[in-house]
Amino acid sequence: MNKLTITAGDNNDLIMTRSFDAPRDLVFKAFTTPELIKRWLFGPPGWEMTECAIDLRVGGKYRYAWSNIDGSSMGMGGEYREINKPEKIVSTEKFDQAWYEGEAIGTLTLTEANGKTTAVTKVQYGSKETRDNVLKSPMESGVAAGYDRLEEVLASL
């Protein structure tokens, strides 16, 4: 099974890498189609995605929101800065209940070889301290759970 790796990079970056047994076009579609995103991007058990809006164009905005069975909720959004289908998406990221200062810049790069696609997401934060705090948070388990579900969604398409 493919495994998520998360590392600290240069320039206050956090780098998440995961391979999927699917062609790049399909992985790009799963990252950009609200109906598909709702099937995989909701973190660990107990969470559900309640809002997923995407205006996939440079300058377009996106909005995601989640709720938990315990009554807590979380929301975030941003703006697309670069879209190079099916290779790359650059967007801003800001949470409603800010748990880190400022906004982050996320770059998703998809590369395909032999029918497998590797997704590398580089998130650049405003400071090394912010990046390190994100690395200490429980976000890795949520991202890993989501990517495991994404693998299942891709297999069903």
PDB file of C-alpha atoms in Angstrom:
ATOM      1  CA  MET A   1       0.000   0.000   0.000  1.00  0.00           C
ATOM      2  CA  ASN A   2       1.184   3.511  -0.756  1.00  0.00           C
ATOM      3  CA  LYS A   3       2.204   5.500   2.278  1.00  0.00           C
ATOM      4  CA  LEU A   4       2.043   9.201   3.007  1.00  0.00           C
ATOM      5  CA  THR A   5       5.319  10.876   3.909  1.00  0.00           C
ATOM      6  CA  ILE A   6       5.498  14.326   5.474  1.00  0.00           C
ATOM      7  CA  THR A   7       8.776  16.195   5.781  1.00  0.00           C
ATOM      8  CA  ALA A   8       9.982  19.675   6.657  1.00  0.00           C
ATOM      9  CA  GLY A   9      11.501  21.434   3.666  1.00  0.00           C
ATOM     10  CA  ASP A  10      13.399  24.645   3.128  1.00  0.00           C
ATOM     11  CA  ASN A  11      11.719  28.068   3.209  1.00  0.00           C
ATOM     12  CA  ASN A  12       9.213  27.175   5.947  1.00  0.00           C
ATOM     13  CA  ASP A  13       7.761  24.375   3.780  1.00  0.00           C
ATOM     14  CA  LEU A  14       5.973  21.208   4.731  1.00  0.00           C
ATOM     15  CA  ILE A  15       6.074  18.545   1.990  1.00  0.00           C
ATOM     16  CA  MET A  16       3.502  15.735   1.756  1.00  0.00           C
ATOM     17  CA  THR A  17       4.064  12.932  -0.762  1.00  0.00           C
ATOM     18  CA  ARG A  18       1.823  10.008  -1.678  1.00  0.00           C
ATOM     19  CA  SER A  19       1.566   7.758  -4.747  1.00  0.00           C
ATOM     20  CA  PHE A  20      -1.713   6.486  -6.156  1.00  0.00           C
ATOM     21  CA  ASP A  21      -2.440   3.559  -8.473  1.00  0.00           C
ATOM     22  CA  ALA A  22      -4.215   5.758 -11.034  1.00  0.00           C
ATOM     23  CA  PRO A  23      -3.420   7.936 -14.040  1.00  0.00           C
ATOM     24  CA  ARG A  24      -2.656  11.606 -13.429  1.00  0.00           C
ATOM     25  CA  ASP A  25      -5.800  12.887 -15.210  1.00  0.00           C
ATOM     26  CA  LEU A  26      -7.968  10.889 -12.817  1.00  0.00           C
ATOM     27  CA  VAL A  27      -6.050  12.054  -9.733  1.00  0.00           C
ATOM     28  CA  PHE A  28      -6.339  15.673 -10.904  1.00  0.00           C
ATOM     29  CA  LYS A  29     -10.087  15.169 -11.353  1.00  0.00           C
ATOM     30  CA  ALA A  30     -10.381  13.743  -7.819  1.00  0.00           C
ATOM     31  CA  PHE A  31      -8.585  16.815  -6.401  1.00  0.00           C
ATOM     32  CA  THR A  32     -10.784  19.305  -8.305  1.00  0.00           C
ATOM     33  CA  THR A  33     -14.317  17.871  -8.519  1.00  0.00           C
ATOM     34  CA  PRO A  34     -16.532  18.662  -5.508  1.00  0.00           C
ATOM     35  CA  GLU A  35     -18.552  15.423  -5.755  1.00  0.00           C
ATOM     36  CA  LEU A  36     -15.321  13.388  -5.600  1.00  0.00           C
ATOM     37  CA  ILE A  37     -13.616  15.545  -2.968  1.00  0.00           C
ATOM     38  CA  LYS A  38     -16.581  15.040  -0.627  1.00  0.00           C
ATOM     39  CA  ARG A  39     -15.949  11.285  -0.820  1.00  0.00           C
ATOM     40  CA  TRP A  40     -12.371  11.448   0.493  1.00  0.00           C
ATOM     41  CA  LEU A  41     -11.333  14.794   2.035  1.00  0.00           C
ATOM     42  CA  PHE A  42     -12.800  14.636   5.522  1.00  0.00           C
ATOM     43  CA  GLY A  43     -10.008  13.541   7.832  1.00  0.00           C
ATOM     44  CA  PRO A  44     -10.157  10.923  10.565  1.00  0.00           C
ATOM     45  CA  PRO A  45     -13.305   8.961  11.537  1.00  0.00           C
ATOM     46  CA  GLY A  46     -16.107  11.077  12.984  1.00  0.00           C
ATOM     47  CA  TRP A  47     -15.679  13.945  10.523  1.00  0.00           C
ATOM     48  CA  GLU A  48     -17.735  14.772   7.437  1.00  0.00           C
ATOM     49  CA  MET A  49     -17.370  17.401   4.740  1.00  0.00           C
ATOM     50  CA  THR A  50     -20.354  19.756   4.832  1.00  0.00           C
ATOM     51  CA  GLU A  51     -19.281  22.266   2.189  1.00  0.00           C
ATOM     52  CA  CYS A  52     -17.171  21.977  -0.944  1.00  0.00           C
ATOM     53  CA  ALA A  53     -17.250  24.821  -3.471  1.00  0.00           C
ATOM     54  CA  ILE A  54     -14.674  25.202  -6.242  1.00  0.00           C
ATOM     55  CA  ASP A  55     -14.239  27.873  -8.909  1.00  0.00           C
ATOM     56  CA  LEU A  56     -11.308  26.227 -10.703  1.00  0.00           C
ATOM     57  CA  ARG A  57      -9.650  29.130 -12.506  1.00  0.00           C
ATOM     58  CA  VAL A  58      -6.810  31.493 -11.714  1.00  0.00           C
ATOM     59  CA  GLY A  59      -8.343  34.043  -9.351  1.00  0.00           C
ATOM     60  CA  GLY A  60     -11.197  31.652  -8.541  1.00  0.00           C
ATOM     61  CA  LYS A  61     -11.916  30.706  -4.968  1.00  0.00           C
ATOM     62  CA  TYR A  62     -12.536  27.467  -3.126  1.00  0.00           C
ATOM     63  CA  ARG A  63     -14.246  26.769   0.195  1.00  0.00           C
ATOM     64  CA  TYR A  64     -14.277  23.634   2.363  1.00  0.00           C
ATOM     65  CA  ALA A  65     -16.055  23.048   5.683  1.00  0.00           C
ATOM     66  CA  TRP A  66     -16.270  20.014   7.972  1.00  0.00           C
ATOM     67  CA  SER A  67     -18.113  18.991  11.103  1.00  0.00           C
ATOM     68  CA  ASN A  68     -17.439  16.327  13.713  1.00  0.00           C
ATOM     69  CA  ILE A  69     -19.885  14.074  15.540  1.00  0.00           C
ATOM     70  CA  ASP A  70     -18.852  15.845  18.770  1.00  0.00           C
ATOM     71  CA  GLY A  71     -20.277  19.127  17.405  1.00  0.00           C
ATOM     72  CA  SER A  72     -17.017  20.835  16.465  1.00  0.00           C
ATOM     73  CA  SER A  73     -16.527  22.317  13.021  1.00  0.00           C
ATOM     74  CA  MET A  74     -13.750  23.656  10.846  1.00  0.00           C
ATOM     75  CA  GLY A  75     -13.659  25.700   7.649  1.00  0.00           C
ATOM     76  CA  MET A  76     -11.067  26.977   5.237  1.00  0.00           C
ATOM     77  CA  GLY A  77     -10.697  28.483   1.823  1.00  0.00           C
ATOM     78  CA  GLY A  78      -8.426  30.261  -0.541  1.00  0.00           C
ATOM     79  CA  GLU A  79      -7.761  31.446  -4.049  1.00  0.00           C
ATOM     80  CA  TYR A  80      -6.234  29.684  -7.034  1.00  0.00           C
ATOM     81  CA  ARG A  81      -3.033  31.363  -8.188  1.00  0.00           C
ATOM     82  CA  GLU A  82      -1.908  28.898 -10.875  1.00  0.00           C
ATOM     83  CA  ILE A  83      -3.591  25.975 -12.617  1.00  0.00           C
ATOM     84  CA  ASN A  84      -1.744  23.797 -15.103  1.00  0.00           C
ATOM     85  CA  LYS A  85      -4.091  20.853 -15.762  1.00  0.00           C
ATOM     86  CA  PRO A  86      -3.311  18.022 -14.985  1.00  0.00           C
ATOM     87  CA  GLU A  87       0.110  18.810 -13.504  1.00  0.00           C
ATOM     88  CA  LYS A  88      -0.044  21.598 -10.973  1.00  0.00           C
ATOM     89  CA  ILE A  89      -2.287  23.730  -8.779  1.00  0.00           C
ATOM     90  CA  VAL A  90      -1.058  26.628  -6.629  1.00  0.00           C
ATOM     91  CA  SER A  91      -3.493  28.137  -4.145  1.00  0.00           C
ATOM     92  CA  THR A  92      -3.676  30.053  -0.896  1.00  0.00           C
ATOM     93  CA  GLU A  93      -4.983  28.461   2.309  1.00  0.00           C
ATOM     94  CA  LYS A  94      -6.547  30.163   5.308  1.00  0.00           C
ATOM     95  CA  PHE A  95      -8.592  28.548   8.090  1.00  0.00           C
ATOM     96  CA  ASP A  96     -11.673  30.241   9.565  1.00  0.00           C
ATOM     97  CA  GLN A  97     -10.493  29.530  13.101  1.00  0.00           C
ATOM     98  CA  ALA A  98      -6.863  30.373  12.474  1.00  0.00           C
ATOM     99  CA  TRP A  99      -4.611  27.889  14.226  1.00  0.00           C
ATOM    100  CA  TYR A 100      -1.572  29.393  12.543  1.00  0.00           C
ATOM    101  CA  GLU A 101      -0.759  32.960  11.604  1.00  0.00           C
ATOM    102  CA  GLY A 102      -1.473  34.348   8.155  1.00  0.00           C
ATOM    103  CA  GLU A 103      -2.197  32.264   5.110  1.00  0.00           C
ATOM    104  CA  ALA A 104      -0.211  29.468   3.554  1.00  0.00           C
ATOM    105  CA  ILE A 105       0.600  28.807  -0.100  1.00  0.00           C
ATOM    106  CA  GLY A 106      -0.025  25.257  -1.286  1.00  0.00           C
ATOM    107  CA  THR A 107       1.452  23.751  -4.439  1.00  0.00           C
ATOM    108  CA  LEU A 108       0.120  20.392  -5.628  1.00  0.00           C
ATOM    109  CA  THR A 109       2.269  18.712  -8.285  1.00  0.00           C
ATOM    110  CA  LEU A 110       1.186  15.481  -9.972  1.00  0.00           C
ATOM    111  CA  THR A 111       3.636  13.292 -11.907  1.00  0.00           C
ATOM    112  CA  GLU A 112       2.791  10.016 -13.625  1.00  0.00           C
ATOM    113  CA  ALA A 113       4.970   7.008 -14.392  1.00  0.00           C
ATOM    114  CA  ASN A 114       3.836   3.501 -15.351  1.00  0.00           C
ATOM    115  CA  GLY A 115       0.192   4.189 -14.517  1.00  0.00           C
ATOM    116  CA  LYS A 116       0.976   5.491 -11.017  1.00  0.00           C
ATOM    117  CA  THR A 117       0.662   9.118 -10.019  1.00  0.00           C
ATOM    118  CA  THR A 118       2.720  10.743  -7.307  1.00  0.00           C
ATOM    119  CA  ALA A 119       1.113  13.722  -5.607  1.00  0.00           C
ATOM    120  CA  VAL A 120       3.483  16.130  -3.894  1.00  0.00           C
ATOM    121  CA  THR A 121       1.891  18.923  -1.894  1.00  0.00           C
ATOM    122  CA  LYS A 122       4.243  21.616  -0.686  1.00  0.00           C
ATOM    123  CA  VAL A 123       2.733  24.053   1.797  1.00  0.00           C
ATOM    124  CA  GLN A 124       4.723  27.195   2.540  1.00  0.00           C
ATOM    125  CA  TYR A 125       3.963  28.907   5.842  1.00  0.00           C
ATOM    126  CA  GLY A 126       4.803  32.418   7.011  1.00  0.00           C
ATOM    127  CA  SER A 127       7.450  31.219   9.462  1.00  0.00           C
ATOM    128  CA  LYS A 128       9.487  28.187  10.464  1.00  0.00           C
ATOM    129  CA  GLU A 129       7.727  28.239  13.844  1.00  0.00           C
ATOM    130  CA  THR A 130       4.325  27.952  12.156  1.00  0.00           C
ATOM    131  CA  ARG A 131       5.534  25.110   9.948  1.00  0.00           C
ATOM    132  CA  ASP A 132       6.952  23.279  12.978  1.00  0.00           C
ATOM    133  CA  ASN A 133       3.687  23.735  14.910  1.00  0.00           C
ATOM    134  CA  VAL A 134       1.728  22.282  11.990  1.00  0.00           C
ATOM    135  CA  LEU A 135       4.116  19.310  11.923  1.00  0.00           C
ATOM    136  CA  LYS A 136       3.420  18.747  15.653  1.00  0.00           C
ATOM    137  CA  SER A 137      -0.362  18.854  15.125  1.00  0.00           C
ATOM    138  CA  PRO A 138      -2.469  15.739  14.473  1.00  0.00           C
ATOM    139  CA  MET A 139      -2.950  16.743  10.827  1.00  0.00           C
ATOM    140  CA  GLU A 140      -0.868  13.807   9.556  1.00  0.00           C
ATOM    141  CA  SER A 141      -3.477  11.248  10.649  1.00  0.00           C
ATOM    142  CA  GLY A 142      -6.248  13.211   8.925  1.00  0.00           C
ATOM    143  CA  VAL A 143      -4.293  13.617   5.683  1.00  0.00           C
ATOM    144  CA  ALA A 144      -3.293   9.930   5.697  1.00  0.00           C
ATOM    145  CA  ALA A 145      -6.914   8.820   6.264  1.00  0.00           C
ATOM    146  CA  GLY A 146      -8.098  11.086   3.453  1.00  0.00           C
ATOM    147  CA  TYR A 147      -5.460   9.820   1.035  1.00  0.00           C
ATOM    148  CA  ASP A 148      -6.344   6.204   1.884  1.00  0.00           C
ATOM    149  CA  ARG A 149      -9.970   7.002   0.997  1.00  0.00           C
ATOM    150  CA  LEU A 150      -8.793   8.805  -2.160  1.00  0.00           C
ATOM    151  CA  GLU A 151      -7.080   5.580  -3.258  1.00  0.00           C
ATOM    152  CA  GLU A 152     -10.432   3.780  -2.847  1.00  0.00           C
ATOM    153  CA  VAL A 153     -12.307   6.509  -4.756  1.00  0.00           C
ATOM    154  CA  LEU A 154      -9.789   6.343  -7.612  1.00  0.00           C
ATOM    155  CA  ALA A 155     -10.181   2.556  -7.823  1.00  0.00           C
ATOM    156  CA  SER A 156     -13.957   2.993  -8.145  1.00  0.00           C
ATOM    157  CA  LEU A 157     -13.765   5.409 -11.099  1.00  0.00           C
TER     158      LEU A 157
END
